[in-house]
Coordinates of C-alpha atoms in Angstrom, one line a residue:
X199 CA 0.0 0.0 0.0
X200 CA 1.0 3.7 -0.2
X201 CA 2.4 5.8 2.4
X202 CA 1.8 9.1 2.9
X203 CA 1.0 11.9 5.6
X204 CA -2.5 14.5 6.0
X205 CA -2.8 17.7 8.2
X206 CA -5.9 16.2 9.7
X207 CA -5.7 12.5 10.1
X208 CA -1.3 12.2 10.4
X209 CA 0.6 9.7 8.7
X210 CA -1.6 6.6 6.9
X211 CA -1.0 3.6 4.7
X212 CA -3.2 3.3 1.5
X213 CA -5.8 6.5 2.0
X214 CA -6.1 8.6 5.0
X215 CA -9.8 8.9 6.1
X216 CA -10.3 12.4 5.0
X217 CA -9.1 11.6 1.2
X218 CA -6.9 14.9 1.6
X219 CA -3.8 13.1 2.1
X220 CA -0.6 12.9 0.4
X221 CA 1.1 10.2 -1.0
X222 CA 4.6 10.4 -0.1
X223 CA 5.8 6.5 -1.2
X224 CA 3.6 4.7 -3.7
X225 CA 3.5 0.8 -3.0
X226 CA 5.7 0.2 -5.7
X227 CA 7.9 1.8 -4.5
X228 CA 8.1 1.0 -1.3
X229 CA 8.6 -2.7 -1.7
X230 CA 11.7 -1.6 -3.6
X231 CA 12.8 0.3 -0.7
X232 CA 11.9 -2.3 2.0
X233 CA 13.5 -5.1 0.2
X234 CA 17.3 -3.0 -0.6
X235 CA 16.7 -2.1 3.1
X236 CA 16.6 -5.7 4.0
X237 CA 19.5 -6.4 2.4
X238 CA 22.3 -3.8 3.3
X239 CA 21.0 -4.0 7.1
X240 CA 21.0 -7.9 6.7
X241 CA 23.5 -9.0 4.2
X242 CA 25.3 -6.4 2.2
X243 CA 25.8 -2.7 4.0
X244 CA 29.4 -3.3 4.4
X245 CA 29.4 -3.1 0.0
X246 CA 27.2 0.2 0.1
X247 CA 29.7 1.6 3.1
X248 CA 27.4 1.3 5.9
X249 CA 28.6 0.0 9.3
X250 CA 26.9 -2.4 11.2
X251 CA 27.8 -3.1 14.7
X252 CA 27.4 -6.1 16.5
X253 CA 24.0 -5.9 17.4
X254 CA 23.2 -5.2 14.0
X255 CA 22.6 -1.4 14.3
X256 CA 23.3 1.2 11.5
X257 CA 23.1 4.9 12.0
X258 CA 20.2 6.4 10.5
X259 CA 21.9 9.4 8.1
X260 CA 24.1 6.8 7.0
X261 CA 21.6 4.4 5.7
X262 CA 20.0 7.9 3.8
X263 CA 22.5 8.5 2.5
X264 CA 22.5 5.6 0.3
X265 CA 18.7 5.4 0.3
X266 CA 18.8 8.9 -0.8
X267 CA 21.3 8.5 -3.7
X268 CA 19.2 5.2 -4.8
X269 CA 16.0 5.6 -4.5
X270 CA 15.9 9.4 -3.9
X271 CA 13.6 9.5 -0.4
X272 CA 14.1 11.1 2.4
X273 CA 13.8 10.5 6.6
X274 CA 10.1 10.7 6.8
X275 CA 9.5 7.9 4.1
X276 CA 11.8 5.8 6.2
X277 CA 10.5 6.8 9.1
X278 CA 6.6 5.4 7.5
X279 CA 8.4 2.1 6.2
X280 CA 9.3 1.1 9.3
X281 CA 6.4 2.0 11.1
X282 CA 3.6 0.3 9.2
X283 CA 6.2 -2.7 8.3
X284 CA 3.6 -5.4 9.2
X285 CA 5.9 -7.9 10.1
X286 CA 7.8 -5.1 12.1
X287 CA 11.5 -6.0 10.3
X288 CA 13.3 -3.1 11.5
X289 CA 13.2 -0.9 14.5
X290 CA 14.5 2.9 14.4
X291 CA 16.1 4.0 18.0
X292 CA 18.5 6.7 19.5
X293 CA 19.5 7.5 15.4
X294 CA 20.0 3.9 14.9
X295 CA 18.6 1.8 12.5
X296 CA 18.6 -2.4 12.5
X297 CA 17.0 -5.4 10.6
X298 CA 15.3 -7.5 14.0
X299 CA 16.0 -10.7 12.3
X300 CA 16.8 -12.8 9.2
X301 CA 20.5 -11.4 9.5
X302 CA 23.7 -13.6 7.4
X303 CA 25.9 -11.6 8.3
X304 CA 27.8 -11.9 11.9
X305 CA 26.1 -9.9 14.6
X306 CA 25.5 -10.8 18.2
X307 CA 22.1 -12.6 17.9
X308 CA 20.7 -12.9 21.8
X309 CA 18.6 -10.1 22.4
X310 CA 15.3 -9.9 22.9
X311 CA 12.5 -7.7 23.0
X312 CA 10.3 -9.6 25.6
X313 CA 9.8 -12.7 27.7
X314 CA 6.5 -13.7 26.6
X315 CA 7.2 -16.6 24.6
X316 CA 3.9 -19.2 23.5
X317 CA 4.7 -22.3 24.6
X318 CA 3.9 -23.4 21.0
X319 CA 5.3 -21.8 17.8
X320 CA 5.1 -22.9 14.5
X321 CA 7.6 -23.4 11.2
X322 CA 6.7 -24.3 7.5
X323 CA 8.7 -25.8 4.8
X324 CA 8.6 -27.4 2.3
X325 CA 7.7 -31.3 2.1
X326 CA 11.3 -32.3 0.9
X327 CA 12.8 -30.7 3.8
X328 CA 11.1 -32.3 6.2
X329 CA 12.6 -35.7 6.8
X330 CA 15.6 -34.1 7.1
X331 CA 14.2 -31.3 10.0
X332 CA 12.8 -34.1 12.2
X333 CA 16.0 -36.0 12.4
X334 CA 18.5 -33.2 12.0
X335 CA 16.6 -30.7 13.5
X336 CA 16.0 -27.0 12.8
X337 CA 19.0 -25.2 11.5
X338 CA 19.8 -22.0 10.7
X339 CA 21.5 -22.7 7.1
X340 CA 22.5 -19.1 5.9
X341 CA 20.9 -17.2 8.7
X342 CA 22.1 -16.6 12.1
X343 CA 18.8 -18.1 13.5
X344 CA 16.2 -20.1 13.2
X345 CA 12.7 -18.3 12.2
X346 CA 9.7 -19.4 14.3
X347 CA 5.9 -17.8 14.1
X348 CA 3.1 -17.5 16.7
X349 CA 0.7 -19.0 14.6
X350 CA 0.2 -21.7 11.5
X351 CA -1.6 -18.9 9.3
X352 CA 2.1 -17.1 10.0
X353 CA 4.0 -19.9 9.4
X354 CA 2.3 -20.8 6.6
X355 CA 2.3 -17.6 5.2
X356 CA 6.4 -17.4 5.3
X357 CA 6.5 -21.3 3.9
X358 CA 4.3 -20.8 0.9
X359 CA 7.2 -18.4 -0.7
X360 CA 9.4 -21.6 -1.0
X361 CA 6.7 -24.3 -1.4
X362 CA 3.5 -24.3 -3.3
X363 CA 2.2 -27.1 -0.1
X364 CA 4.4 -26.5 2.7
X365 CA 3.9 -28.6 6.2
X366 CA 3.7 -27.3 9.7
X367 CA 6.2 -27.9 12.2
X368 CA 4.9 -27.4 15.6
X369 CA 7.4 -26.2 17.9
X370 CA 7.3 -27.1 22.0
X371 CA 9.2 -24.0 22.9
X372 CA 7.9 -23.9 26.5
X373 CA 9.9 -27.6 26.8
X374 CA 12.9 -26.1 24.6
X375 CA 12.9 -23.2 27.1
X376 CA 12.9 -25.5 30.3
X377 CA 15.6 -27.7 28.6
X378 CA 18.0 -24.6 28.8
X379 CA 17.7 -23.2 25.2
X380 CA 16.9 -19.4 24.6
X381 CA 14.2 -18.3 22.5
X382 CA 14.0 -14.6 21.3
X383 CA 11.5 -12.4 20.1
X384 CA 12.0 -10.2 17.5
X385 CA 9.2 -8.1 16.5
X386 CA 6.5 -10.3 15.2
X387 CA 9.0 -13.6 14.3
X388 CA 10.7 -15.6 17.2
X389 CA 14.1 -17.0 17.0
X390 CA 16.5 -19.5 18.2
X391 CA 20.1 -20.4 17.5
X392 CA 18.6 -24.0 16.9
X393 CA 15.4 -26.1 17.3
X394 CA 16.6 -29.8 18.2
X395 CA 14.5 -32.6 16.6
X396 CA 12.8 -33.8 20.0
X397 CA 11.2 -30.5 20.3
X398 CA 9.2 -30.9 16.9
X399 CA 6.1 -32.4 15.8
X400 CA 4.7 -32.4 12.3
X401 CA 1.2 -30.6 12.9
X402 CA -1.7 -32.5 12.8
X403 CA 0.2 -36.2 13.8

């Protein structure tokens, strides 16, 4: 949807409610933006001379800078792709900028937003994979973590970009959390360095 800002209702995604609003990012745009923004504060910054610390933080100007030069938008669209982000992938603090998750690149990955973890979470993937997961386990291939959702409409949601029929893992991450093993989460995806197989159950069996 577009982005955009009114004097009367504030910032909005697709149409403010008075119909006076402007449009400051269409949606074509924007998915541009929010998938290069992915992947310098994920995988590639260092090639577009942004610095990433450990925690995966970039500073704000920097990041315009190149956003500017690409893309030519400024702060405030920024500001409006994070914020209405529905899977909230990036967080904007103290002039800092970061990617919560999905990150290949090597950044400290135990921090976490909250303690409220469901004792169930879910993973889909596709059907070849899974006799694999349930022996191997859940690994985090050419992430830094393991991506887990709240719910199967979630999960399946993520899966079905990889797999046309994707099965659902159920996760015991209350049992995974008693056995010792940290589970984060990261806006609206949880994560874990790794899902060992006796914590996982193919949905539905």
């Amino acid at each position: 949807m577009d982005l955009g800002v009114c004097r009367n209702c504030g910032e909005f995604e697709g149409k403010c409610g008075c119909g006076r609003g402007k449009v400051i990012l269409s949606a074509k745009d924007r998915i541009r933006v929010s998938k290069f923004l992915s992947g310098i504060l994920r995988h590639f910054g260092r090639d577009f001379g942004i610095s990433i610390d450990e925690e995966g933080w970039a500073t704000v100007d920097n990041v315009l800078e190149v956003l500017k030069e690409r893309f030519n938008i400024g702060r405030k669209q920024l500001e409006l792709i994070v914020k209405f982000d529905r899977k909230s992938r990036f967080e904007i603090k103290n002039g800092k900028i970061r990617a919560r998750y999905g990150h290949s690149i090597p950044i400290k990955t135990d921090w976490s937003e909250s303690d409220e973890i469901p004792d169930l979470l879910y993973h889909a993937t596709s059907p070849a994979n899974i006799d694999s997961i349930m022996a191997k386990g859940l690994l985090p291939l050419k992430r830094r973590e393991v991506h887990m959702c709240a719910t199967p409409e979630e999960a399946f949601e993520v899966g079905r970009r990889h797999s046309k029929n994707p099965v659902l893992i159920e996760i015991n991450a209350g049992e995974m959390r008693k056995a010792g093993i940290k589970v984060r989460k990261k806006g609206k995806i949880y994560t874990a360095d790794f899902v060992p197989p006796e914590f996982l159950k193919i949905a539905g069996k």
